[in-house]
Short mmCIF file of the C-alpha atoms (twelve columns), coordinates in Angstrom:
data_MODEL
# 
_entry.id   MODEL 
# 
loop_
_atom_site.group_PDB 
_atom_site.id 
_atom_site.type_symbol 
_atom_site.label_atom_id 
_atom_site.label_alt_id 
_atom_site.label_comp_id 
_atom_site.label_asym_id 
_atom_site.label_seq_id 
_atom_site.Cartn_x 
_atom_site.Cartn_y 
_atom_site.Cartn_z 
_atom_site.pdbx_PDB_model_num 
ATOM 1   C CA . MET A 1   133.290 105.416 104.481 1 
ATOM 2   C CA . TRP A 2   133.623 109.256 104.720 1 
ATOM 3   C CA . LYS A 3   133.385 109.574 101.635 1 
ATOM 4   C CA . PHE A 4   129.519 107.889 101.435 1 
ATOM 5   C CA . LYS A 5   129.177 110.190 104.822 1 
ATOM 6   C CA . LYS A 6   130.365 112.896 102.860 1 
ATOM 7   C CA . SER A 7   127.761 112.075 100.129 1 
ATOM 8   C CA . LEU A 8   124.559 111.508 102.111 1 
ATOM 9   C CA . LEU A 9   125.575 115.039 104.014 1 
ATOM 10  C CA . THR A 10  125.718 116.721 101.049 1 
ATOM 11  C CA . ILE A 11  122.145 114.695 99.720  1 
ATOM 12  C CA . GLY A 12  120.518 115.068 102.840 1 
ATOM 13  C CA . ALA A 13  121.497 119.328 103.051 1 
ATOM 14  C CA . THR A 14  120.027 119.464 99.173  1 
ATOM 15  C CA . LEU A 15  117.131 117.644 100.011 1 
ATOM 16  C CA . LEU A 16  116.258 120.560 103.100 1 
ATOM 17  C CA . VAL A 17  116.869 123.341 100.545 1 
ATOM 18  C CA . VAL A 18  114.374 121.933 97.666  1 
ATOM 19  C CA . ALA A 19  111.784 121.298 100.176 1 
ATOM 20  C CA . GLY A 20  112.320 124.839 101.816 1 
ATOM 21  C CA . LEU A 21  112.163 126.511 98.591  1 
ATOM 22  C CA . GLY A 22  109.388 124.598 97.865  1 
ATOM 23  C CA . GLY A 23  107.175 125.486 100.949 1 
ATOM 24  C CA . CYS A 24  108.524 129.216 100.055 1 
ATOM 25  C CA . GLY A 25  106.994 128.714 96.765  1 
ATOM 26  C CA . ASN A 26  103.415 127.185 98.676  1 
ATOM 27  C CA . SER A 27  103.928 130.344 100.699 1 
ATOM 28  C CA . ASN A 28  103.936 132.496 98.195  1 
ATOM 29  C CA . ASP A 29  101.284 131.130 96.193  1 
ATOM 30  C CA . ASN A 30  99.440  130.913 99.283  1 
ATOM 31  C CA . LYS A 31  99.505  134.752 100.252 1 
ATOM 32  C CA . GLN A 32  98.681  135.918 96.409  1 
ATOM 33  C CA . SER A 33  95.754  133.283 96.563  1 
ATOM 34  C CA . ALA A 34  95.028  135.033 100.161 1 
ATOM 35  C CA . SER A 35  95.554  138.884 98.582  1 
ATOM 36  C CA . GLN A 36  92.738  137.988 95.203  1 
ATOM 37  C CA . SER A 37  90.263  136.734 97.580  1 
ATOM 38  C CA . THR A 38  90.896  139.754 99.301  1 
ATOM 39  C CA . SER A 39  90.764  141.883 96.313  1 
ATOM 40  C CA . THR A 40  87.395  140.374 94.845  1 
ATOM 41  C CA . SER A 41  85.536  140.769 98.181  1 
ATOM 42  C CA . GLN A 42  86.585  144.362 98.776  1 
ATOM 43  C CA . VAL A 43  85.382  144.785 95.250  1 
ATOM 44  C CA . LYS A 44  82.178  142.840 96.057  1 
ATOM 45  C CA . ALA A 45  81.664  144.903 99.218  1 
ATOM 46  C CA . ALA A 46  82.276  148.702 97.228  1 
ATOM 47  C CA . LYS A 47  79.392  146.781 94.410  1 
ATOM 48  C CA . ALA A 48  77.166  146.001 97.403  1 
ATOM 49  C CA . ALA A 49  78.169  149.946 98.793  1 
ATOM 50  C CA . TYR A 50  77.016  151.259 95.546  1 
ATOM 51  C CA . ASP A 51  73.873  150.253 94.912  1 
ATOM 52  C CA . LYS A 52  73.031  150.946 98.353  1 
ATOM 53  C CA . ALA A 53  74.197  154.630 98.426  1 
ATOM 54  C CA . LEU A 54  72.189  154.239 94.542  1 
ATOM 55  C CA . THR A 55  69.480  153.378 96.635  1 
ATOM 56  C CA . GLN A 56  69.732  156.316 99.133  1 
ATOM 57  C CA . LEU A 57  70.545  158.890 96.204  1 
ATOM 58  C CA . ASP A 58  66.626  157.502 94.650  1 
ATOM 59  C CA . ASN A 59  65.189  158.258 97.980  1 
ATOM 60  C CA . GLY A 60  66.853  162.137 98.378  1 
ATOM 61  C CA . GLN A 61  69.210  160.332 101.206 1 
ATOM 62  C CA . VAL A 62  72.641  162.640 99.999  1 
ATOM 63  C CA . ASN A 63  74.317  162.591 103.429 1 
ATOM 64  C CA . LYS A 64  73.441  158.553 104.114 1 
ATOM 65  C CA . ALA A 65  75.022  158.009 100.371 1 
ATOM 66  C CA . TYR A 66  78.113  160.025 100.890 1 
ATOM 67  C CA . GLU A 67  78.996  158.013 104.507 1 
ATOM 68  C CA . THR A 68  77.939  154.480 102.839 1 
ATOM 69  C CA . LEU A 69  80.094  155.548 99.824  1 
ATOM 70  C CA . LYS A 70  83.166  157.245 101.700 1 
ATOM 71  C CA . PRO A 71  85.217  154.201 102.880 1 
ATOM 72  C CA . TYR A 72  85.257  153.581 98.436  1 
ATOM 73  C CA . LYS A 73  86.600  156.909 97.438  1 
ATOM 74  C CA . ASP A 74  90.152  154.975 96.620  1 
ATOM 75  C CA . SER A 75  87.933  151.494 95.092  1 
ATOM 76  C CA . LYS A 76  89.490  150.249 92.604  1 
ATOM 77  C CA . ASP A 77  86.613  149.830 90.890  1 
ATOM 78  C CA . GLU A 78  86.163  153.081 89.061  1 
ATOM 79  C CA . GLN A 79  82.349  153.913 89.071  1 
ATOM 80  C CA . VAL A 80  82.227  153.035 92.546  1 
ATOM 81  C CA . SER A 81  85.811  156.103 93.218  1 
ATOM 82  C CA . GLN A 82  83.735  158.260 90.539  1 
ATOM 83  C CA . LEU A 83  80.161  158.510 93.088  1 
ATOM 84  C CA . ALA A 84  82.190  157.745 95.554  1 
ATOM 85  C CA . ASN A 85  84.071  160.984 95.026  1 
ATOM 86  C CA . ASN A 86  80.891  163.095 93.500  1 
ATOM 87  C CA . THR A 87  78.520  162.160 96.050  1 
ATOM 88  C CA . SER A 88  80.911  163.821 98.135  1 
ATOM 89  C CA . ASP A 89  80.584  167.108 96.296  1 
ATOM 90  C CA . LEU A 90  77.033  167.109 96.287  1 
ATOM 91  C CA . LYS A 91  77.467  166.803 100.758 1 
ATOM 92  C CA . VAL A 92  80.272  169.756 100.638 1 
ATOM 93  C CA . VAL A 93  77.484  171.890 98.398  1 
ATOM 94  C CA . LYS A 94  74.527  170.376 99.924  1 
ATOM 95  C CA . ASP A 95  76.412  172.317 103.295 1 
ATOM 96  C CA . ASN A 96  77.330  175.672 101.489 1 
ATOM 97  C CA . LEU A 97  73.914  175.774 100.701 1 
ATOM 98  C CA . ASP A 98  72.823  175.430 104.353 1 
ATOM 99  C CA . ALA A 99  75.376  178.023 105.498 1 
ATOM 100 C CA . ASN A 100 74.307  180.666 102.830 1 
ATOM 101 C CA . LYS A 101 78.192  180.315 101.098 1 
ATOM 102 C CA . LEU A 102 77.307  180.449 97.694  1 
ATOM 103 C CA . LYS A 103 79.906  181.255 95.836  1 
ATOM 104 C CA . ASN A 104 81.341  178.589 97.368  1 
ATOM 105 C CA . ALA A 105 78.376  175.541 96.312  1 
ATOM 106 C CA . LYS A 106 78.711  177.425 92.978  1 
ATOM 107 C CA . THR A 107 82.013  175.669 91.518  1 
ATOM 108 C CA . LYS A 108 81.030  172.444 92.637  1 
ATOM 109 C CA . LEU A 109 77.710  172.542 91.636  1 
ATOM 110 C CA . ALA A 110 78.471  173.603 87.957  1 
ATOM 111 C CA . ASP A 111 81.018  171.144 87.592  1 
ATOM 112 C CA . LEU A 112 78.403  168.457 89.350  1 
ATOM 113 C CA . LEU A 113 75.804  169.685 87.206  1 
ATOM 114 C CA . GLU A 114 78.327  167.771 83.977  1 
ATOM 115 C CA . VAL A 115 77.629  164.367 85.784  1 
ATOM 116 C CA . THR A 116 75.293  162.422 83.333  1 
ATOM 117 C CA . LYS A 117 75.157  158.552 85.483  1 
ATOM 118 C CA . PRO A 118 74.021  157.569 87.224  1 
ATOM 119 C CA . THR A 119 70.081  158.644 87.761  1 
ATOM 120 C CA . GLU A 120 70.037  159.095 90.663  1 
ATOM 121 C CA . PHE A 121 72.824  161.016 91.408  1 
ATOM 122 C CA . VAL A 122 72.185  163.343 88.589  1 
ATOM 123 C CA . LYS A 123 68.352  164.020 90.396  1 
ATOM 124 C CA . GLN A 124 70.262  164.792 93.120  1 
ATOM 125 C CA . VAL A 125 72.056  167.659 91.704  1 
ATOM 126 C CA . LYS A 126 68.791  168.574 90.124  1 
ATOM 127 C CA . VAL A 127 67.382  168.491 93.299  1 
ATOM 128 C CA . THR A 128 70.577  170.957 94.990  1 
ATOM 129 C CA . ASN A 129 70.148  173.313 91.973  1 
ATOM 130 C CA . LYS A 130 66.848  173.788 92.632  1 
ATOM 131 C CA . GLU A 131 67.553  174.891 95.657  1 
ATOM 132 C CA . TYR A 132 70.793  176.670 95.117  1 
ATOM 133 C CA . ASN A 133 68.328  179.030 92.538  1 
ATOM 134 C CA . VAL A 134 66.220  179.803 95.913  1 
ATOM 135 C CA . VAL A 135 68.781  180.607 98.077  1 
ATOM 136 C CA . ASN A 136 69.952  182.734 95.463  1 
ATOM 137 C CA . LEU A 137 66.758  184.514 94.997  1 
ATOM 138 C CA . ALA A 138 65.763  184.467 98.910  1 
ATOM 139 C CA . ASN A 139 69.375  186.310 98.987  1 
ATOM 140 C CA . THR A 140 68.526  188.895 96.769  1 
ATOM 141 C CA . TYR A 141 65.038  189.544 98.203  1 
ATOM 142 C CA . TYR A 142 67.073  189.715 101.311 1 
ATOM 143 C CA . ALA A 143 69.156  192.276 100.010 1 
ATOM 144 C CA . GLU A 144 66.576  194.320 97.881  1 
ATOM 145 C CA . ILE A 145 64.308  194.506 101.502 1 
ATOM 146 C CA . GLN A 146 67.722  195.943 103.162 1 
ATOM 147 C CA . LYS A 147 68.006  198.449 101.008 1 
ATOM 148 C CA . TYR A 148 64.224  200.053 100.708 1 
ATOM 149 C CA . TYR A 149 64.131  199.591 104.443 1 
ATOM 150 C CA . GLN A 150 67.686  202.000 104.772 1 
ATOM 151 C CA . ALA A 151 65.753  204.129 102.504 1 
ATOM 152 C CA . GLN A 152 63.046  204.320 104.260 1 
ATOM 153 C CA . LYS A 153 60.938  202.947 101.418 1 
ATOM 154 C CA . TYR A 154 58.624  199.750 103.743 1 
ATOM 155 C CA . ASN A 155 56.037  200.010 100.989 1 
ATOM 156 C CA . GLU A 156 58.409  198.481 98.880  1 
ATOM 157 C CA . ALA A 157 60.277  196.788 100.721 1 
ATOM 158 C CA . GLN A 158 56.772  194.912 101.789 1 
ATOM 159 C CA . GLY A 159 56.253  193.712 98.675  1 
ATOM 160 C CA . SER A 160 59.604  192.272 98.007  1 
ATOM 161 C CA . LEU A 161 59.057  190.377 101.408 1 
ATOM 162 C CA . GLU A 162 55.556  189.005 99.879  1 
ATOM 163 C CA . SER A 163 57.787  187.650 97.153  1 
# 
């Protein structure tokens, strides 16, 4: 009788261990499945943000595109993360132009001018490059006007001002 009870206890304990391990296996499968599902939804969200940002860039809305892509700088989708980082750099260039910090803008702008796609982004880089050239020219004229004015050459200063 004692042997029979001992055998039953051994079989019961074995069944409990097997059932417990089986549950753990399912738990890991569920976790892996949930992880894959989350990853897939993150990729879909990143793609949607990418498409939205392209539309914003096409409309000249660099700041909005930056805000749209900001959460995806480290996206698993290389295309999305690249556009997010490039848009961030373009925003920095535009902010530097607004603050008349041309030296800071020049280096990043030179790097961005080498980007070849997407076309919506390239278009905004070209527009920004034109803005850079206008600001640079305005600074040149401003410095020239100051020199003429200090030298009391008011007619020349006026000519530069008109330019």
